[in-house]
XYZ file of C-alpha atoms in Angstrom:
337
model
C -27.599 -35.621 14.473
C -29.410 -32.605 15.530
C -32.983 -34.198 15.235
C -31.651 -37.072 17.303
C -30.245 -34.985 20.124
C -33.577 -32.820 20.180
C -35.221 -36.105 20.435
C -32.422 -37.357 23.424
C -33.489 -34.175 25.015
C -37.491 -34.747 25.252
C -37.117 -37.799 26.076
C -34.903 -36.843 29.131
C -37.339 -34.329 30.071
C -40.354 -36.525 29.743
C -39.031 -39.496 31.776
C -37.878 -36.360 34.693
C -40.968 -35.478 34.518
C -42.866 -38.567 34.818
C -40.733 -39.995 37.355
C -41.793 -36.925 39.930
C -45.097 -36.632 39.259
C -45.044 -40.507 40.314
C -42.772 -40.025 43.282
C -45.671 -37.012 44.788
C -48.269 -38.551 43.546
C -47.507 -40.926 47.003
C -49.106 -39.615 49.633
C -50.974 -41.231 51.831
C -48.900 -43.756 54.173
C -45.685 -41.328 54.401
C -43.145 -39.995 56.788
C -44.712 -37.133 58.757
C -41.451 -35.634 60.015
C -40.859 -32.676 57.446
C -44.376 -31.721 57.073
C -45.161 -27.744 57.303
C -47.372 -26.520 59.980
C -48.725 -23.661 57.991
C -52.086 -24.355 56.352
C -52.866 -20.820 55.381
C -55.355 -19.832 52.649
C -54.832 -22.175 49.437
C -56.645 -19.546 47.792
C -54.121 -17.219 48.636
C -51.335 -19.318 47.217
C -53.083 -20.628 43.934
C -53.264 -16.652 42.932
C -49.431 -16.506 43.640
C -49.480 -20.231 41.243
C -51.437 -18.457 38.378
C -49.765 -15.333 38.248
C -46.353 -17.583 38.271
C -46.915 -19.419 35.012
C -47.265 -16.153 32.406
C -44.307 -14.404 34.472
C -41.730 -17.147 34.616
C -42.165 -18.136 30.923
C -41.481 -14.198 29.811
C -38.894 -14.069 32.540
C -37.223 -17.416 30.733
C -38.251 -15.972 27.078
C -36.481 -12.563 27.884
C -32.927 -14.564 29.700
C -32.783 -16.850 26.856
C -33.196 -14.102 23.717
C -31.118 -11.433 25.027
C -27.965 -13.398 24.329
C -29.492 -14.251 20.698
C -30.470 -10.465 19.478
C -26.938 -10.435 17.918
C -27.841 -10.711 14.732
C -29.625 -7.771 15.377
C -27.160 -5.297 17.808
C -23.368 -5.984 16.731
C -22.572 -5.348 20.636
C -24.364 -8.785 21.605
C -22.025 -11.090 19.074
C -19.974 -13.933 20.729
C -16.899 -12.173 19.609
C -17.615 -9.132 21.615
C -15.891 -7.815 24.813
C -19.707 -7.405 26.248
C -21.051 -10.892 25.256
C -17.909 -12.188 26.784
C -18.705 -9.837 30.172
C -22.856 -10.822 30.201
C -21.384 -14.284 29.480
C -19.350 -15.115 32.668
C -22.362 -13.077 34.817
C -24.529 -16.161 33.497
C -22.375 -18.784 34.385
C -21.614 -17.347 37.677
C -25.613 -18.167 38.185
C -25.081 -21.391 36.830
C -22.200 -22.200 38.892
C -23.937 -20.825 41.799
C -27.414 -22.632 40.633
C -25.359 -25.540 40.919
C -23.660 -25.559 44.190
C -26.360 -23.378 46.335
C -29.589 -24.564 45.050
C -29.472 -27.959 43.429
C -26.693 -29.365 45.328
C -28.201 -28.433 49.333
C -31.584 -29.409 47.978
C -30.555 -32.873 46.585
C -28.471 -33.042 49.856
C -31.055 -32.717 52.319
C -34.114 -34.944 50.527
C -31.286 -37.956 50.447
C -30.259 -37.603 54.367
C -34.116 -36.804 55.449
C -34.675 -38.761 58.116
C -37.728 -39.994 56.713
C -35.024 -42.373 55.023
C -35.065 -45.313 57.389
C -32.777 -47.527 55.703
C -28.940 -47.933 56.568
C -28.181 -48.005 52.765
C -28.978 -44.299 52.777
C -25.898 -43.584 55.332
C -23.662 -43.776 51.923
C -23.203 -40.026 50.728
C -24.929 -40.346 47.775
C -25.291 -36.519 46.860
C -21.789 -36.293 46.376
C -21.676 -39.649 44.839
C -24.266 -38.963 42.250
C -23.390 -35.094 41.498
C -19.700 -36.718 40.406
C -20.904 -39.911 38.254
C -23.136 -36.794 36.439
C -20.247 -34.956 36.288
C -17.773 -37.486 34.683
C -20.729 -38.789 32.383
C -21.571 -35.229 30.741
C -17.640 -35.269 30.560
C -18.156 -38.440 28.449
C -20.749 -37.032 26.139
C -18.902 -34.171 25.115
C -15.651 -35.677 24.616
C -17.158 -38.782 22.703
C -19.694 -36.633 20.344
C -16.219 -34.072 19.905
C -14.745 -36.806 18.563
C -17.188 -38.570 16.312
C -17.634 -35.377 14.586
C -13.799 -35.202 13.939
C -13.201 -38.370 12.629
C -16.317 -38.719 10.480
C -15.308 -35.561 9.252
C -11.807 -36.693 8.198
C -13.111 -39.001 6.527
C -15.007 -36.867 4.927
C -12.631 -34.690 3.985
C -9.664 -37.095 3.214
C -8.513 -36.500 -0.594
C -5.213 -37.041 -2.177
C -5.335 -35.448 -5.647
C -3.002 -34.490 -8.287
C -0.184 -33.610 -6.093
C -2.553 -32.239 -2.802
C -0.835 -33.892 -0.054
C -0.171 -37.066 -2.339
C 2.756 -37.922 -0.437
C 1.950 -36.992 2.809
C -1.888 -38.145 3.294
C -3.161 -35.329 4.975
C -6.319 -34.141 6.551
C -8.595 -31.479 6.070
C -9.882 -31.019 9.219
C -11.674 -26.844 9.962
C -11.038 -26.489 13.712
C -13.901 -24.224 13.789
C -16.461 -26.722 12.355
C -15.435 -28.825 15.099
C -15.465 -25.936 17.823
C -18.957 -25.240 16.664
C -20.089 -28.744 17.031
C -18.431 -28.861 20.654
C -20.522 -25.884 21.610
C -23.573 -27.334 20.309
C -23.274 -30.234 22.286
C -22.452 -28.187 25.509
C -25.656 -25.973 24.659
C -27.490 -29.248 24.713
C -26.392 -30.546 27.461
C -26.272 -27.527 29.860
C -30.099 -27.772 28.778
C -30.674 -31.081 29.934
C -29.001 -30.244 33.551
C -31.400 -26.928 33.384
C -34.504 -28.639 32.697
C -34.458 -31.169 34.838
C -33.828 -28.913 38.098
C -36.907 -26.362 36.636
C -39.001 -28.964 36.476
C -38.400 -29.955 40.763
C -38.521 -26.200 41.624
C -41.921 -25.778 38.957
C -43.322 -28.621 40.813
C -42.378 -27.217 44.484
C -44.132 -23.909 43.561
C -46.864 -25.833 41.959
C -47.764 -28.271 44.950
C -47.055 -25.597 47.643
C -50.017 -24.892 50.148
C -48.524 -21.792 51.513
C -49.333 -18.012 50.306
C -45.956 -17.241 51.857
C -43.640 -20.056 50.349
C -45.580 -19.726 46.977
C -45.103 -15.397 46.698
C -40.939 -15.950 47.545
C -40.577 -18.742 45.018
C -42.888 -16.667 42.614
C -40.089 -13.754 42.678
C -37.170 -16.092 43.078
C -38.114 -18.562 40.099
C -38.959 -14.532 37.864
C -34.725 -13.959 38.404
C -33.691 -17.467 38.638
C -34.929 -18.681 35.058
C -34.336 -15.438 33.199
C -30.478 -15.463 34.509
C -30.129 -19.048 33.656
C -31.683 -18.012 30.312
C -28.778 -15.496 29.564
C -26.355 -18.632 30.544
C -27.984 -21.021 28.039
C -28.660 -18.214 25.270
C -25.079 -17.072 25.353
C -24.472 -20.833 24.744
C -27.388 -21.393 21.842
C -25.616 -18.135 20.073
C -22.347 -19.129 19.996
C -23.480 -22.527 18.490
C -24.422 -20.897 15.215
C -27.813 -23.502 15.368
C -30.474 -23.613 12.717
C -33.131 -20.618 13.290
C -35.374 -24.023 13.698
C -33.541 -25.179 16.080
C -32.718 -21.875 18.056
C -36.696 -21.697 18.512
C -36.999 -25.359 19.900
C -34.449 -25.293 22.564
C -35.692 -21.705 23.453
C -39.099 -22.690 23.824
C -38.771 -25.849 25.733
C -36.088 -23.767 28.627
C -39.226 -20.828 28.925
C -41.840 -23.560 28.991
C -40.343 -26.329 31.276
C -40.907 -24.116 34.489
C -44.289 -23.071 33.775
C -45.164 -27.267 33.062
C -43.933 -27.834 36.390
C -46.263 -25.665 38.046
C -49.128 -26.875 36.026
C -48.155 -30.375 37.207
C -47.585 -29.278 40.942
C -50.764 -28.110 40.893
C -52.554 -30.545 40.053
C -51.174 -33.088 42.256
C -51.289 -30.365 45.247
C -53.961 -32.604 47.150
C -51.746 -35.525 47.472
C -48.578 -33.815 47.535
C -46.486 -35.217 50.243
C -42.767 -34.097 49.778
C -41.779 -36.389 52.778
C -42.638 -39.225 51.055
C -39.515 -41.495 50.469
C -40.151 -42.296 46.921
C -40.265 -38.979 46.641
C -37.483 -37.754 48.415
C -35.148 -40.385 46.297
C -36.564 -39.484 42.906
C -36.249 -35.555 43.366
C -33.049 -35.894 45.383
C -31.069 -37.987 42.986
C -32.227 -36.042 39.704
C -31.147 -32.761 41.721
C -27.813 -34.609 42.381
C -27.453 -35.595 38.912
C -28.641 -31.967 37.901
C -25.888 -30.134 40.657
C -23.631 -32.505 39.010
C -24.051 -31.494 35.365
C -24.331 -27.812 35.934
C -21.172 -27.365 38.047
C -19.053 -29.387 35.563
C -20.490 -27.246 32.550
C -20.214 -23.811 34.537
C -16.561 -24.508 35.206
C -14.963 -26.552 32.480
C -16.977 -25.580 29.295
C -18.258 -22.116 30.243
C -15.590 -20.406 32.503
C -12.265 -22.045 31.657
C -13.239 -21.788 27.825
C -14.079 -18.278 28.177
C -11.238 -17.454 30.883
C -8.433 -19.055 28.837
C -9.287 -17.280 25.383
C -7.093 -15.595 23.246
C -9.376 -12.153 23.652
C -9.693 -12.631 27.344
C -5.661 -13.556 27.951
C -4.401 -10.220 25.970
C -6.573 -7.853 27.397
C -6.460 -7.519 31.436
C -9.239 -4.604 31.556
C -11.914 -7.520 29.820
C -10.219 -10.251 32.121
C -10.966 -7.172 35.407
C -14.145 -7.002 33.868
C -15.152 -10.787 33.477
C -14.479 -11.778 36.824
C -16.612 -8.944 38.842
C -19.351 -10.036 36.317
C -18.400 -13.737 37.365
C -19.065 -12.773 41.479
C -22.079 -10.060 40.904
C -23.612 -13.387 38.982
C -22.461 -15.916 41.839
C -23.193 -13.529 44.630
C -27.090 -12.232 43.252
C -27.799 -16.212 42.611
C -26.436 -17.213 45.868
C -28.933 -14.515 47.634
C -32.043 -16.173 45.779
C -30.896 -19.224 47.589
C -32.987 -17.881 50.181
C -36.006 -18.364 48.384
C -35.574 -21.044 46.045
């Protein structure tokens, strides 16, 4: 099951990533409403590029191990009052990911005016975001409960006397709970991945020294909170130490790929193009819509509604100014990216 949800997961990010290099790769007889006046030094912004792809991936690296070093300092365990506090900081920046960058971005490629057609009056953003949301609802319900029943089946024995009469199940609530986690680890990746790739891509094919050094810093912050909000995630899903290192490795390389790729289609970058306004807006629609519902219902509520968190008001106090000092610093580097 694991190798074929590692394999769900490339192929996800390979078809994302495909699909936008496409979409840019359009640029010759495009809108020219949204176009950018400033044509300063590309020189200038390819040093800004370089620099980017060695800093992001440690920045990612560093978000996405801090969470897993528990194994090696007791204070960074899942069952912690700490890991509990650093965990609703990270899903304050996913939350806020969600609803300040992904959401306005995917909202303003799909109403561009460079959108001629009436068919594009329809709200789609919203539309989108919620069919992403209820569908990542799907998966983890419907992979919860495959695991269960397969493993009542599994487990199912009537022996000499051991529930002979009644039937019963042998079901470990915290095999399942694990499972559950592991599938909202994977996909909280795949709603992560696909908005790094846009925003690698947008620093990548970006002409301007100015635009390139902002996203430069922002994307530094951006992927090494959204690191802690995915590593808090990986650790609590007990994974292989194989697996650990692939899911690690492809959130701190994803970024960096998307520069590489926005720079090398920088030449016929147009991001007014409609293809490409449609293909970037709807996967950051689908993105928005996948890391709101994960932020809220599997990260947050899980966390909020705890046993640990419920009995002790000073971690509850605690939580939720970790919760706004995540939403409010990711809602700042809105500015920038």
């Amino acid at each position: 099951m694991k190798t074929k949800n590692m394999k769900l997961l490339l192929f996800f990010f390979s078809i994302s990533l495909v699909l936008i290099t496409a979409a840019e790769g359009h640029g010759k007889d495009q809108c020219e409403c949204l176009h950018d006046d400033d044509h300063a030094n590309k020189s200038a912004a390819h040093k800004y590029k370089i620099a980017a792809i060695p800093s992001v991936l440690i920045a990612g690296v560093i978000g996405v191990l801090f969470p897993l070093l528990g194994k090696i300092f007791p204070s960074l365990r899942p069952e912690t009052s700490f890991f509990f506090v650093t965990k609703a900081f990270a899903a304050g920046v996913i939350l806020a990911t969600g609803f300040m960058h992904v959401l306005p971005e995917a909202y303003t490629m799909l109403n561009s005016p460079c959108l001629t057609s009436e068919a594009w009056e329809f709200p789609f953003t919203g539309f989108i975001a919620m069919i992403a949301a209820i569908l990542t609802l799907s998966v983890d319900t419907f992979a919860t409960s495959s695991f269960y029943k397969s493993h009542c089946k599994a487990s199912k024995r009537i022996a000499d006397g051991e529930s002979a009469e009644s039937g019963e199940t042998s079901v470990d609530p915290d095999k399942v709970q694990i499972l559950r986690t592991r599938v909202i680890a994977q996909v909280l990746e795949l709603g992560i991945i696909v908005h790094s790739v846009v925003i690698g891509i947008s620093l990548g094919a970006s002409q301007s020294p100015d635009a390139a050094k902002a996203l430069f810093i922002a994307l530094m912050f951006h992927q090494c909170f959204e690191g802690l909000g995915l590593g808090g995630c990986i650790a609590q899903g007990k994974f292989k130490c194989l697996s650990v290192t692939i899911m690690s490795t492809f959130f701190a390389i994803t970024t960096p790929i998307g520069i590489v790729v926005g720079m090398g289609i920088a030449n016929s970058y147009d991001e007014s193009s409609p293809t490409a306004l449609i293909v970037q807006g709807v996967l950051n629609a689908a993105s928005a819509g996948i890391l709101i519902y994960m932020s809220l219902v599997d990260l947050l509520a899980a966390d909020f509604m705890h046993p640990k968190m419920q009995s002790n008001t000073g971690l509850q106090i605690m939580a939720h100014i970790s919760l706004l000092l995540g939403v409010g610093l990711m809602s700042l580097l809105a500015k920038w990216a």
